[in-house]
PDB file of C-alpha atoms in Angstrom:
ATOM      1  CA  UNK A   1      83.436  63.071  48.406  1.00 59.00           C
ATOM      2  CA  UNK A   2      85.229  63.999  51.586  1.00 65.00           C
ATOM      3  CA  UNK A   3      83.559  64.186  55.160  1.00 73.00           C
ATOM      4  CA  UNK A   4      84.922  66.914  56.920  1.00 72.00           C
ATOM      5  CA  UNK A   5      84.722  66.538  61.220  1.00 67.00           C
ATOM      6  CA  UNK A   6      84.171  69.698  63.051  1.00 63.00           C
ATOM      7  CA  UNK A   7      85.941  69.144  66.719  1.00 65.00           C
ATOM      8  CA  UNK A   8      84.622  72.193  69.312  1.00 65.00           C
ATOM      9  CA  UNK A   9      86.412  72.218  72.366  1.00 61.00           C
ATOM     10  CA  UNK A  10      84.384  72.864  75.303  1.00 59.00           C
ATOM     11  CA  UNK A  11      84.707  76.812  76.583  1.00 54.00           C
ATOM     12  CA  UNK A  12      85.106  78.136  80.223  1.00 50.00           C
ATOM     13  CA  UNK A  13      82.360  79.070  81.814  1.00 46.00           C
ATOM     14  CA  UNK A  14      83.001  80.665  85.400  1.00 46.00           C
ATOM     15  CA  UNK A  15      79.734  80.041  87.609  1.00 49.00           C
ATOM     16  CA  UNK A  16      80.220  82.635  90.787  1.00 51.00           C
ATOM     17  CA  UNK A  17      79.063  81.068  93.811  1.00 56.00           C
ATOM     18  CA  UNK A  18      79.968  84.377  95.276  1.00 61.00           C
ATOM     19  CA  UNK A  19      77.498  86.748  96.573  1.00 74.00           C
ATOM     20  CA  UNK A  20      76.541  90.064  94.492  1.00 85.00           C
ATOM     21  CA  UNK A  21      77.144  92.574  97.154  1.00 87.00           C
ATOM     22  CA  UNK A  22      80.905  93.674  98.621  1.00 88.00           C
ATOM     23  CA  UNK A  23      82.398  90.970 101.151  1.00 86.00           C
ATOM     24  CA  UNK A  24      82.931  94.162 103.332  1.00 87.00           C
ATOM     25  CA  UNK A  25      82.047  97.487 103.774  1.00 87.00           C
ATOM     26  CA  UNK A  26      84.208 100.408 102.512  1.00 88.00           C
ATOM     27  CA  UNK A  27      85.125 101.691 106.311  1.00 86.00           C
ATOM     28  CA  UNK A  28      85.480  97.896 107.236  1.00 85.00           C
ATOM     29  CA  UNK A  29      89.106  98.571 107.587  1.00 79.00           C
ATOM     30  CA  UNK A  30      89.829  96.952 110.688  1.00 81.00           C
ATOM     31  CA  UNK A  31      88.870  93.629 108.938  1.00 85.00           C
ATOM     32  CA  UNK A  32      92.344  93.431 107.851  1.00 87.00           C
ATOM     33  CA  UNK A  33      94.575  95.711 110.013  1.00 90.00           C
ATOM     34  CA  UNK A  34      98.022  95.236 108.348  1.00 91.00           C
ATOM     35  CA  UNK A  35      96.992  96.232 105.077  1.00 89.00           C
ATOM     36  CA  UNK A  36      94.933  99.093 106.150  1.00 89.00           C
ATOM     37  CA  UNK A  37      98.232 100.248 107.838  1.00 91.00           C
ATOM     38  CA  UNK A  38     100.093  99.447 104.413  1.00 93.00           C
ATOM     39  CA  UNK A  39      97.457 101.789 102.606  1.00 91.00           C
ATOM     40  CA  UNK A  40      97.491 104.348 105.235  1.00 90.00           C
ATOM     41  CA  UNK A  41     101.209 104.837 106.077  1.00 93.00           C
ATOM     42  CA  UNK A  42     102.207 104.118 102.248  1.00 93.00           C
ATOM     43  CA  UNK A  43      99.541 105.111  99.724  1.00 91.00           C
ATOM     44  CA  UNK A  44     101.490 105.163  96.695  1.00 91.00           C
ATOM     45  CA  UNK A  45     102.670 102.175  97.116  1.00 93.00           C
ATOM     46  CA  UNK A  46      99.942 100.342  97.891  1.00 93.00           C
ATOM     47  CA  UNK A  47      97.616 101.276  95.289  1.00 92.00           C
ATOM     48  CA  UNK A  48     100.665 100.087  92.910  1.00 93.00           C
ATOM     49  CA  UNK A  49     101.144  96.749  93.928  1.00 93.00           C
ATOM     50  CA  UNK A  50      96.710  96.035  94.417  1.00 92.00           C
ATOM     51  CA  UNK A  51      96.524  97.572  90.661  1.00 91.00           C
ATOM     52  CA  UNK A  52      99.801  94.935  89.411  1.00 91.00           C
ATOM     53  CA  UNK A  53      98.005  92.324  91.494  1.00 91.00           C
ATOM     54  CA  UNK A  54      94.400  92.734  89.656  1.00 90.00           C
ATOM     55  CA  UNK A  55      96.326  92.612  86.242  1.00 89.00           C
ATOM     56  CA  UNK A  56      96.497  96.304  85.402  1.00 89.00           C
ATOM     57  CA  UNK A  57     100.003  98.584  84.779  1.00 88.00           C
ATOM     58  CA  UNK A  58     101.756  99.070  87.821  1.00 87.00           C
ATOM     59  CA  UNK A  59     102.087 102.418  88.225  1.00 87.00           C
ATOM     60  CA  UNK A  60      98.609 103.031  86.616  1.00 88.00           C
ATOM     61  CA  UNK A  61      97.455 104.147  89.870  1.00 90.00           C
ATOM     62  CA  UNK A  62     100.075 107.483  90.154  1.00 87.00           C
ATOM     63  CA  UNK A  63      97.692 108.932  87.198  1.00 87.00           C
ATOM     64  CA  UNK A  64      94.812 109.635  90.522  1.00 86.00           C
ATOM     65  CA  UNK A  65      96.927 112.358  91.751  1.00 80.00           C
ATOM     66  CA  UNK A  66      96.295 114.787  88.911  1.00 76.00           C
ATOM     67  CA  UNK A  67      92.912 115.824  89.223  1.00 75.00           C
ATOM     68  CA  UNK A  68      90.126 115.774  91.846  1.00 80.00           C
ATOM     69  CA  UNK A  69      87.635 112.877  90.671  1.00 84.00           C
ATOM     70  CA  UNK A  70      90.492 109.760  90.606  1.00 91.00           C
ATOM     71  CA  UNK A  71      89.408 108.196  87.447  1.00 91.00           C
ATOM     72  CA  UNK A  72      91.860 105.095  88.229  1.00 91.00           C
ATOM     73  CA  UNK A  73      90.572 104.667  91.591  1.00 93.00           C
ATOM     74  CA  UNK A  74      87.167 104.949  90.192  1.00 92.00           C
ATOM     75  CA  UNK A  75      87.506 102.610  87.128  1.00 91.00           C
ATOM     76  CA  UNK A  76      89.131  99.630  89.072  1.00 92.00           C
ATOM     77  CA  UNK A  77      86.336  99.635  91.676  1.00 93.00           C
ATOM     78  CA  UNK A  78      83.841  99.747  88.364  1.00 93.00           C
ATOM     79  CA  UNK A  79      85.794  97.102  86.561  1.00 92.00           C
ATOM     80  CA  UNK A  80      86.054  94.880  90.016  1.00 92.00           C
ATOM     81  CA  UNK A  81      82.149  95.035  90.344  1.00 92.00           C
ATOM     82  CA  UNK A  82      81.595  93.760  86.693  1.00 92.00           C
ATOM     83  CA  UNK A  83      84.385  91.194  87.152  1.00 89.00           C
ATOM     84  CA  UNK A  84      82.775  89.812  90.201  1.00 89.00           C
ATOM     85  CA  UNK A  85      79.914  90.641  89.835  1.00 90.00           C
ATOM     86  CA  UNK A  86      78.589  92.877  92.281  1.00 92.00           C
ATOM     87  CA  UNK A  87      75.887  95.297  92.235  1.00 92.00           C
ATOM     88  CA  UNK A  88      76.186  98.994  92.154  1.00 92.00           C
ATOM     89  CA  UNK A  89      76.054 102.351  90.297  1.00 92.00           C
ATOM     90  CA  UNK A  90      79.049 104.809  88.856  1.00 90.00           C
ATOM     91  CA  UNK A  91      77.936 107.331  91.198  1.00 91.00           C
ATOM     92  CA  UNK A  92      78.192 105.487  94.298  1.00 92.00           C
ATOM     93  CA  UNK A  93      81.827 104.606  92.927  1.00 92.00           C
ATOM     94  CA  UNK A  94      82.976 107.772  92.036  1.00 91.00           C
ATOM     95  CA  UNK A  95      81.386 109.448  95.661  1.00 92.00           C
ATOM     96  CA  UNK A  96      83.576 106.836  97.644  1.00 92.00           C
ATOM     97  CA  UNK A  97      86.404 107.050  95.564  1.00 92.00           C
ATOM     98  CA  UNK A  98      86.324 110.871  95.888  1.00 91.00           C
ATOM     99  CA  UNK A  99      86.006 111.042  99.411  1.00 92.00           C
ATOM    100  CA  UNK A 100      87.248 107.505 101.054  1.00 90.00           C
ATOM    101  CA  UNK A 101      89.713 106.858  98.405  1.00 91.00           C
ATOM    102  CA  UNK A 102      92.189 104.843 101.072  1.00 91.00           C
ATOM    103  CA  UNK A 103      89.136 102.645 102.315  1.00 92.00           C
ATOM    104  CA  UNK A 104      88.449 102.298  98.974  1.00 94.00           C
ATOM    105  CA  UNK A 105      91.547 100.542  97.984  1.00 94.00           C
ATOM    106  CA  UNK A 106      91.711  98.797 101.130  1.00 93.00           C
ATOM    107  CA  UNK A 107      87.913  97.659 100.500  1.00 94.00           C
ATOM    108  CA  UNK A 108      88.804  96.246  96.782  1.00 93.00           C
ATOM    109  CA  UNK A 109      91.926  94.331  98.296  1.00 92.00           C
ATOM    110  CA  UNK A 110      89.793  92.207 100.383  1.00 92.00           C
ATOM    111  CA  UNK A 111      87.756  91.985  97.911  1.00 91.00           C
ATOM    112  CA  UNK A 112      90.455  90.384  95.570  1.00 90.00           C
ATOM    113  CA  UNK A 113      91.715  87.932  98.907  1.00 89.00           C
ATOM    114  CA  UNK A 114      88.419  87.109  99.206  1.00 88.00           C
ATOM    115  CA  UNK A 115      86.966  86.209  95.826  1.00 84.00           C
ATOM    116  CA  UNK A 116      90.220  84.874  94.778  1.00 78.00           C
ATOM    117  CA  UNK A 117      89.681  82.322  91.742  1.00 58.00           C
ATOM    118  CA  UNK A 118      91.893  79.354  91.536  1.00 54.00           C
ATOM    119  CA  UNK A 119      91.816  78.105  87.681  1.00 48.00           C
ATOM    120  CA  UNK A 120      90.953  74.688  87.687  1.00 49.00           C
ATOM    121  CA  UNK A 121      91.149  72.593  84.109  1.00 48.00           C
ATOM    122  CA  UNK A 122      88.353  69.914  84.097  1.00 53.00           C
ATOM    123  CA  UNK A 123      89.474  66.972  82.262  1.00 55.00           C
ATOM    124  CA  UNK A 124      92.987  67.924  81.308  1.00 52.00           C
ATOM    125  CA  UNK A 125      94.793  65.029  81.209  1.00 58.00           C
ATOM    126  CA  UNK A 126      98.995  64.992  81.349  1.00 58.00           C
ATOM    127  CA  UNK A 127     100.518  64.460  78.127  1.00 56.00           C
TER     128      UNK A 127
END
């Protein structure tokens, strides 16, 4: 008869300490001047680099010019609030994202400075 040992390692859990609301306001954009001036005088560009910096395909964001709603624009600030954790609807994301689509961006790039997770093993000891 054989004994057979089941070993579970134990899985990350990420407790947010964070609040559930924005760290700023969408027209908060003098919070961080430089990179309001990076999103206003260079768009493109900057909506590139935020989308490679949250993880997504670089130029991901150059699909919001082809249509009126910007579904990228839109689905990053949706996929930012689940991530983090923060409350709010679809509509309220696609109305700013519509109409304040720079503050927008600048908005969720404070948001990432902010909230800005370290990874931290517990009890991983050097081999």
């Amino acid at each position: 008869m054989s004994n057979q040992m089941v070993v579970m390692q134990p899985q990350p859990v990420m407790i947010s300490r964070d609040s559930d609301q924005w760290g700023s306001r969408v027209c908060d954009c003098c919070d961080d001047v430089p990179e309001c001036c990076f999103a206003y005088w260079c768009f493109a560009c900057f909506t590139c680099i935020k989308a490679k910096t949250y993880g997504e395909c670089l130029c991901l964001p150059l699909l919001d010019f082809c249509g009126i709603i910007p579904p990228i624009t839109m689905s990053m600030r949706v996929s930012m609030r689940q991530r983090y954790g923060i409350k709010g609807t679809m509509c309220n994301d696609c109305l700013v994202a519509t109409f304040c689509r720079a503050c927008v961006w600048c908005q969720m790039s404070r948001e990432m400075k902010a909230r800005n997770l370290p990874i931290t093993l517990v009890g991983a000891r050097n081999l």
